[in-house]
CSV table of C-alpha atoms in Angstrom, one decimal:
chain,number,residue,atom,x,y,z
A,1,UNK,CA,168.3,103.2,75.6
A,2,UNK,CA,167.9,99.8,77.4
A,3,UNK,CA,165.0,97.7,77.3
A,4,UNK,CA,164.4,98.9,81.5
A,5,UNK,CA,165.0,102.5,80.3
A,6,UNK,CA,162.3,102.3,77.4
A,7,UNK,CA,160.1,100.0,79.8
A,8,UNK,CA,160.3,103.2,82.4
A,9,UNK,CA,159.4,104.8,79.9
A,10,UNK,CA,156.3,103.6,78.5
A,11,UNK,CA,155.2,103.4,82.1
A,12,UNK,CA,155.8,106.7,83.3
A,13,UNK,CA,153.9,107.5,80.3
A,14,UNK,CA,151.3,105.7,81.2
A,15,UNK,CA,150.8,107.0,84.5
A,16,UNK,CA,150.8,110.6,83.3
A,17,UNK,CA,148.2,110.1,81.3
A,18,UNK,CA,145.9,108.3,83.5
A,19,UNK,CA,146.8,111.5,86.1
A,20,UNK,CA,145.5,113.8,83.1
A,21,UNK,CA,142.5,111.7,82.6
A,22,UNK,CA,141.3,112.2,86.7
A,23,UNK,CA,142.7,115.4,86.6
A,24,UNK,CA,139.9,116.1,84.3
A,25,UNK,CA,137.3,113.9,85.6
A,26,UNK,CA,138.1,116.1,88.8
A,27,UNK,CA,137.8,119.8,87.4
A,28,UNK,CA,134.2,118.3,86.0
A,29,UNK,CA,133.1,116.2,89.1
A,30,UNK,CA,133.9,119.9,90.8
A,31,UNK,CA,132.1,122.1,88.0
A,32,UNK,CA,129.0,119.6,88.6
A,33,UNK,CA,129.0,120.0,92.5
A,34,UNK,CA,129.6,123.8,92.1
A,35,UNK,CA,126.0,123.4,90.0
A,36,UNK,CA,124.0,122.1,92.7
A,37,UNK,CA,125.4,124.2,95.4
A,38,UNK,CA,125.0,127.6,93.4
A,39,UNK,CA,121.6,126.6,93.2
A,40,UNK,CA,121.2,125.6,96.9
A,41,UNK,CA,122.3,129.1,97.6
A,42,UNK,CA,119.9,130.6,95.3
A,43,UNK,CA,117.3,129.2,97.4
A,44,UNK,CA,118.8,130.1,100.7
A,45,UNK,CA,118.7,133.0,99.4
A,46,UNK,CA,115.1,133.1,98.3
A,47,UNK,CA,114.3,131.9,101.6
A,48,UNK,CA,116.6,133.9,104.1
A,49,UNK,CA,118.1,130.8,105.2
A,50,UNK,CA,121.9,131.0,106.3
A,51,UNK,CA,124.6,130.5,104.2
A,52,UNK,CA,126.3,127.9,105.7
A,53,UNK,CA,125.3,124.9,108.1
A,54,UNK,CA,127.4,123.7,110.5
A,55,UNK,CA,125.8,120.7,111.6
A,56,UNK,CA,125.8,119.5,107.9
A,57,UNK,CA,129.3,120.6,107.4
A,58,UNK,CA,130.9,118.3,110.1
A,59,UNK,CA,128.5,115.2,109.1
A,60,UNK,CA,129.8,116.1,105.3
A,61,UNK,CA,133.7,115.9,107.1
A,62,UNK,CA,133.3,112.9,108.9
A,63,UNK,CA,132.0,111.4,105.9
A,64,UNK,CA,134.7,111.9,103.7
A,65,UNK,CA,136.8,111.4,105.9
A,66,UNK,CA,135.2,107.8,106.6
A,67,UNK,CA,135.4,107.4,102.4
A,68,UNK,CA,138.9,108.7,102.7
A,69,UNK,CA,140.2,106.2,105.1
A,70,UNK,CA,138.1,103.4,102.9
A,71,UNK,CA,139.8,104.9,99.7
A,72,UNK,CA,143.4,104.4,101.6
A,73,UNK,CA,143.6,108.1,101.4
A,74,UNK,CA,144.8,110.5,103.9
A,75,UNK,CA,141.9,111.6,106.0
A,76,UNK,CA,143.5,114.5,107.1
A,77,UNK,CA,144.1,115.4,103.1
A,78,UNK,CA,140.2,114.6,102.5
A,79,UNK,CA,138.8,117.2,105.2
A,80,UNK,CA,141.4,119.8,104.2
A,81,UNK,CA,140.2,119.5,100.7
A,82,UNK,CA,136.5,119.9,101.8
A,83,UNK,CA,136.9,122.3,104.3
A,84,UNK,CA,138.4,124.6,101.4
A,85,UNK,CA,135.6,123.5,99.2
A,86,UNK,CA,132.7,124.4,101.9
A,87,UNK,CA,134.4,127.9,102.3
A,88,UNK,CA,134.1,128.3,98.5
A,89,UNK,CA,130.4,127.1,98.4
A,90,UNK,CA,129.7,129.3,101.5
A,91,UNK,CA,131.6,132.7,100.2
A,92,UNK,CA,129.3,131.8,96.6
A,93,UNK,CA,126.2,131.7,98.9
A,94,UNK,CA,127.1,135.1,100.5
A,95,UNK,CA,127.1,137.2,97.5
A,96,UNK,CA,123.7,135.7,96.4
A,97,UNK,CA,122.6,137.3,99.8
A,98,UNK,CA,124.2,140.7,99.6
């Protein structure tokens, strides 16, 4: 191998593992959200409250996608992600009310 080769390498290596390292910090960051809203639905549910709340939803978008655009990341990639994550939280806060 030549010393670019190796250097490639050890770089792509490198990169990997700091994608493995956020990957996790991710799936935790999630698992710790996922906490606080299964308990928010617990007490919409103790409280007949609605599921979901759109006015709160769309402040929550436009937020991230204000941190997005600060993060140089694709706005458009940010509220996707959320929008999937609200639908999650809100489907979780159904079946406590069922």
């Amino acid at each position: 191998m030549t010393d670019a080769v190796t250097r490639a390498a050890q770089v792509l290596k490198e990169h990997r593992e700091s994608i493995d390292r956020l990957d996790s910090i991710l799936v935790y960051t999630l698992a710790e959200r996922f906490k606080h809203t299964q308990a928010v639905g617990v007490l919409k549910a103790e409280h007949a409250l609605p599921p979901s709340d759109p006015d709160r939803e769309a402040k929550q978008i436009a937020r991230l996608e204000d941190l997005a655009q600060r993060a140089d990341l694709d706005p458009e990639f940010a509220k996707k992600f959320l929008k999937f994550v609200i639908q999650e939280v809100i489907q979780h806060h159904e079946k406590h009310q069922s």
